N, CA and C atoms as an extended XYZ file, in Angstrom:
258
Properties=species:S:1:pos:R:3:atomname:S:1:resname:S:1:resid:I:1 pbc="F F F"
N       -26.905      -28.455       32.588 N   MET     1
C       -26.404      -29.321       31.847 CA  MET     1
C       -25.142      -30.051       32.280 C   MET     1
N       -24.645      -31.349       32.261 N   PRO     2
C       -23.794      -31.647       32.885 CA  PRO     2
C       -22.492      -31.447       31.596 C   PRO     2
N       -20.898      -31.026       32.054 N   ILE     3
C       -20.099      -30.535       30.972 CA  ILE     3
C       -19.564      -31.974       30.381 C   ILE     3
N       -19.561      -32.533       30.388 N   ASN     4
C       -19.334      -33.863       29.982 CA  ASN     4
C       -20.470      -33.951       28.483 C   ASN     4
N       -21.610      -33.827       28.821 N   TYR     5
C       -22.831      -34.314       28.035 CA  TYR     5
C       -21.706      -32.813       26.940 C   TYR     5
N       -22.176      -31.355       27.550 N   CYS     6
C       -22.030      -30.561       26.434 CA  CYS     6
C       -20.559      -30.742       25.781 C   CYS     6
N       -19.698      -31.274       26.263 N   CYS     7
C       -18.521      -31.535       25.338 CA  CYS     7
C       -18.571      -32.154       24.544 C   CYS     7
N       -19.281      -34.009       25.192 N   GLU     8
C       -19.952      -34.786       23.972 CA  GLU     8
C       -20.426      -34.280       22.757 C   GLU     8
N       -21.134      -33.627       23.123 N   LYS     9
C       -22.257      -33.046       21.622 CA  LYS     9
C       -21.337      -32.089       20.792 C   LYS     9
N       -20.692      -31.475       21.119 N   LEU    10
C       -19.220      -30.391       20.832 CA  LEU    10
C       -18.368      -31.073       19.761 C   LEU    10
N       -17.962      -32.432       20.381 N   GLY    11
C       -16.578      -33.701       19.796 CA  GLY    11
C       -15.984      -32.698       20.612 C   GLY    11
N       -15.686      -31.933       21.599 N   LEU    12
C       -14.776      -31.742       22.442 CA  LEU    12
C       -14.386      -32.373       23.713 C   LEU    12
N       -12.983      -32.542       23.867 N   ASP    13
C       -12.375      -33.313       24.961 CA  ASP    13
C       -12.833      -32.493       26.517 C   ASP    13
N       -12.946      -33.462       27.046 N   VAL    14
C       -13.317      -32.528       28.462 CA  VAL    14
C       -12.034      -31.982       28.881 C   VAL    14
N       -10.888      -32.619       28.946 N   LYS    15
C        -9.370      -32.238       29.541 CA  LYS    15
C        -9.379      -30.978       28.609 C   LYS    15
N        -9.676      -30.904       27.492 N   ARG    16
C        -9.403      -29.519       26.511 CA  ARG    16
C        -9.996      -28.453       27.139 C   ARG    16
N       -11.532      -28.811       27.286 N   TYR    17
C       -12.275      -27.952       28.258 CA  TYR    17
C       -11.637      -27.215       29.580 C   TYR    17
N       -11.173      -28.382       30.406 N   GLN    18
C       -11.065      -27.902       31.409 CA  GLN    18
C        -9.581      -27.159       31.642 C   GLN    18
N        -8.617      -27.706       30.734 N   ARG    19
C        -7.454      -26.712       30.292 CA  ARG    19
C        -7.569      -25.270       30.137 C   ARG    19
N        -9.342      -24.788       29.250 N   TRP    20
C        -9.452      -23.655       28.727 CA  TRP    20
C        -9.835      -22.761       29.858 C   TRP    20
N       -10.650      -23.560       30.841 N   VAL    21
C       -11.208      -23.111       31.824 CA  VAL    21
C       -10.195      -22.566       32.653 C   VAL    21
N        -9.012      -23.227       33.021 N   ARG    22
C        -8.421      -22.836       34.126 CA  ARG    22
C        -7.232      -22.257       33.237 C   ARG    22
N        -6.873      -21.720       32.357 N   LEU    23
C        -6.135      -20.660       31.884 CA  LEU    23
C        -7.318      -19.318       31.380 C   LEU    23
N        -8.369      -19.308       31.587 N   TYR    24
C        -8.792      -18.184       31.048 CA  TYR    24
C        -9.138      -17.819       32.556 C   TYR    24
N        -9.269      -18.618       33.661 N   ARG    25
C        -9.031      -18.336       35.174 CA  ARG    25
C        -8.202      -17.485       35.500 C   ARG    25
N        -6.951      -18.016       35.349 N   LYS    26
C        -5.345      -17.598       35.531 CA  LYS    26
C        -4.859      -16.479       35.052 C   LYS    26
N        -5.853      -16.434       33.961 N   THR    27
C        -4.863      -14.784       32.899 CA  THR    27
C        -6.265      -13.798       32.594 C   THR    27
N        -7.076      -14.186       32.787 N   ALA    28
C        -8.764      -13.479       32.763 CA  ALA    28
C        -8.744      -13.152       30.833 C   ALA    28
N        -7.830      -14.162       30.041 N   ARG    29
C        -8.080      -14.139       28.270 CA  ARG    29
C        -8.467      -15.314       27.902 C   ARG    29
N        -9.285      -15.370       27.093 N   TYR    30
C        -9.071      -16.400       26.110 CA  TYR    30
C        -7.850      -17.067       25.518 C   TYR    30
N        -7.353      -18.483       25.710 N   GLY    31
C        -6.716      -19.161       24.917 CA  GLY    31
C        -5.232      -18.427       26.020 C   GLY    31
N        -5.232      -17.967       27.137 N   GLY    32
C        -3.778      -17.353       27.815 CA  GLY    32
C        -3.435      -16.792       28.056 C   GLY    32
N        -2.440      -16.101       28.122 N   GLY    33
C        -1.789      -14.844       28.107 CA  GLY    33
C        -2.105      -14.059       26.804 C   GLY    33
N        -1.155      -13.129       26.776 N   LYS    34
C        -1.064      -12.200       26.046 CA  LYS    34
C        -0.634      -12.491       24.684 C   LYS    34
N        -0.784      -12.451       23.989 N   PRO    35
C        -0.304      -12.543       22.330 CA  PRO    35
C         0.949      -12.083       21.902 C   PRO    35
N         1.821      -12.406       21.216 N   GLY    36
C         2.885      -11.661       21.017 CA  GLY    36
C         4.156      -11.871       21.949 C   GLY    36
N         5.140      -11.287       21.451 N   PRO    37
C         6.271      -11.168       22.353 CA  PRO    37
C         6.417      -10.185       22.889 C   PRO    37
N         7.404      -10.469       24.358 N   LYS    38
C         6.978       -9.214       25.469 CA  LYS    38
C         7.481       -8.531       25.409 C   LYS    38
N         8.652       -8.166       24.549 N   LYS    39
C         9.064       -6.483       24.279 CA  LYS    39
C         9.306       -6.123       22.315 C   LYS    39
N         8.766       -5.630       22.282 N   ALA    40
C         8.899       -5.558       20.544 CA  ALA    40
C        10.267       -5.251       20.801 C   ALA    40
N        10.672       -6.014       19.132 N   PRO    41
C        12.094       -5.786       18.505 CA  PRO    41
C        12.426       -4.682       18.016 C   PRO    41
N        11.443       -3.965       17.706 N   HIS    42
C        11.841       -2.404       16.724 CA  HIS    42
C        10.935       -0.854       17.988 C   HIS    42
N        11.515       -1.544       19.476 N   SER    43
C        10.370       -0.232       20.044 CA  SER    43
C        11.641        0.671       20.255 C   SER    43
N        11.052        1.921       20.152 N   LEU    44
C        12.296        2.787       20.099 CA  LEU    44
C        12.830        2.693       21.249 C   LEU    44
N        14.179        3.697       21.101 N   LEU    45
C        15.078        3.306       22.414 CA  LEU    45
C        14.840        4.891       23.143 C   LEU    45
N        15.611        4.275       24.325 N   PRO    46
C        15.057        5.871       25.115 CA  PRO    46
C        15.798        7.489       24.841 C   PRO    46
N        16.765        7.240       23.977 N   LYS    47
C        17.034        8.280       23.479 CA  LYS    47
C        16.130        9.286       22.350 C   LYS    47
N        15.378        8.064       21.672 N   GLU    48
C        14.040        8.767       21.020 CA  GLU    48
C        12.931        9.117       21.592 C   GLU    48
N        12.979        8.263       22.637 N   LYS    49
C        11.403        8.484       23.547 CA  LYS    49
C        11.794       10.130       23.778 C   LYS    49
N        12.985       10.440       24.451 N   GLU    50
C        13.112       11.642       25.200 CA  GLU    50
C        13.313       12.685       24.127 C   GLU    50
N        13.346       12.373       22.412 N   ASP    51
C        12.897       13.499       21.796 CA  ASP    51
C        12.167       14.093       21.266 C   ASP    51
N        11.443       12.781       20.953 N   ILE    52
C         9.899       12.752       21.179 CA  ILE    52
C         8.918       13.781       21.833 C   ILE    52
N         9.278       13.419       23.626 N   ILE    53
C         8.752       14.281       24.336 CA  ILE    53
C         8.698       15.449       24.520 C   ILE    53
N        10.533       15.711       24.269 N   LYS    54
C        10.906       16.928       24.089 CA  LYS    54
C        10.460       17.886       22.947 C   LYS    54
N        10.131       17.174       22.254 N   LEU    55
C         9.741       18.202       20.854 CA  LEU    55
C         8.686       18.607       20.841 C   LEU    55
N         7.050       17.203       21.712 N   ALA    56
C         6.131       17.539       22.109 CA  ALA    56
C         5.625       18.631       22.585 C   ALA    56
N         6.913       18.706       23.545 N   LYS    57
C         6.466       19.877       24.764 CA  LYS    57
C         6.841       21.332       24.831 C   LYS    57
N         7.399       21.319       23.171 N   ASP    58
C         8.735       22.794       22.640 CA  ASP    58
C         6.973       23.625       22.594 C   ASP    58
N         6.750       24.716       22.504 N   ASP    59
C         6.117       25.728       22.203 CA  ASP    59
C         5.625       25.671       20.808 C   ASP    59
N         6.542       25.858       19.830 N   LYS    60
C         6.176       25.840       18.897 CA  LYS    60
C         5.488       24.757       18.172 C   LYS    60
N         5.481       23.467       18.835 N   TYR    61
C         4.718       22.469       18.246 CA  TYR    61
C         3.930       21.734       19.049 C   TYR    61
N         3.657       22.397       20.380 N   MET    62
C         2.468       21.882       21.446 CA  MET    62
C         1.280       21.899       20.648 C   MET    62
N         1.041       22.548       19.252 N   ASP    63
C        -0.671       22.230       19.196 CA  ASP    63
C        -0.984       21.527       17.964 C   ASP    63
N         0.597       20.605       17.654 N   LEU    64
C         0.205       19.787       16.593 CA  LEU    64
C        -0.137       18.316       17.055 C   LEU    64
N        -1.175       17.534       16.228 N   SER    65
C        -1.193       16.389       16.154 CA  SER    65
C        -0.493       15.244       16.229 C   SER    65
N        -0.390       14.365       16.721 N   HIS    66
C         0.679       13.495       16.766 CA  HIS    66
C         1.013       12.534       15.394 C   HIS    66
N         0.141       13.194       14.698 N   ARG    67
C         0.884       12.730       12.988 CA  ARG    67
C         1.455       14.153       12.331 C   ARG    67
N         0.915       14.960       12.794 N   GLN    68
C         2.023       16.758       12.331 CA  GLN    68
C         3.582       16.298       12.826 C   GLN    68
N         3.171       15.766       13.969 N   LEU    69
C         4.584       15.473       14.787 CA  LEU    69
C         5.809       14.780       14.265 C   LEU    69
N         4.780       13.642       13.753 N   SER    70
C         5.837       12.742       13.176 CA  SER    70
C         6.742       13.226       12.466 C   SER    70
N         5.618       14.056       11.429 N   VAL    71
C         6.324       14.596       10.042 CA  VAL    71
C         7.494       15.171       10.539 C   VAL    71
N         6.867       16.610       11.891 N   VAL    72
C         7.893       17.534       11.992 CA  VAL    72
C         9.385       16.767       12.409 C   VAL    72
N         9.152       15.520       13.154 N   ALA    73
C        10.302       14.774       14.165 CA  ALA    73
C        11.481       14.291       12.360 C   ALA    73
N        10.333       13.550       12.131 N   SER    74
C        11.165       13.366       10.776 CA  SER    74
C        12.427       14.251        9.937 C   SER    74
N        11.223       15.586        9.676 N   GLU    75
C        12.161       16.709        8.635 CA  GLU    75
C        12.936       17.540        9.534 C   GLU    75
N        12.871       17.460       11.063 N   PHE    76
C        13.655       18.797       11.389 CA  PHE    76
C        14.989       17.780       12.612 C   PHE    76
N        14.314       16.817       12.891 N   THR    77
C        15.264       16.177       14.155 CA  THR    77
C        15.660       14.657       13.508 C   THR    77
N        16.611       14.081       14.422 N   GLU    78
C        17.162       12.990       13.961 CA  GLU    78
C        15.930       11.367       14.071 C   GLU    78
N        14.628       12.135       14.947 N   VAL    79
C        13.707       10.704       15.566 CA  VAL    79
C        12.929       10.335       14.028 C   VAL    79
N        12.969        8.945       13.402 N   GLU    80
C        12.125        8.678       12.826 CA  GLU    80
C        11.226        7.569       13.436 C   GLU    80
N         9.664        8.023       13.689 N   ALA    81
C         8.719        6.976       14.278 CA  ALA    81
C         8.016        7.364       13.952 C   ALA    81
N         6.980        6.159       13.349 N   SER    82
C         5.268        6.478       13.056 CA  SER    82
C         4.222        7.366       13.756 C   SER    82
N         3.815        7.800       13.597 N   ALA    83
C         2.637        8.371       13.955 CA  ALA    83
C         2.238        7.757       15.595 C   ALA    83
N         1.987        6.723       15.446 N   SER    84
C         1.758        6.291       16.482 CA  SER    84
C         2.464        6.044       17.500 C   SER    84
N         3.534        6.193       17.423 N   SER    85
C         4.496        6.669       18.453 CA  SER    85
C         4.252        7.678       19.322 C   SER    85
N         3.844        8.853       18.704 N   PHE    86
C         3.808        9.723       19.197 CA  PHE    86
C         2.676        9.882       20.278 C   PHE    86
């Protein structure tokens, strides 16, 4: 079936369809690029990341899950981060 016919039946402008196809070919995503900001506004600071890695490598805490590590970090260090950050 021709694109023009399909677009007409769907009530979709052909140029819009072509723009969607072009964006998909360029980005391999529907709707263009990745949604959201390029950098998270509340991301961890480099010092916080270092502290988390240091804590996770410590022999005392090596066997803890990321959820348990986040609790330990908030109780015993200066790092306040969600479990998903670990």
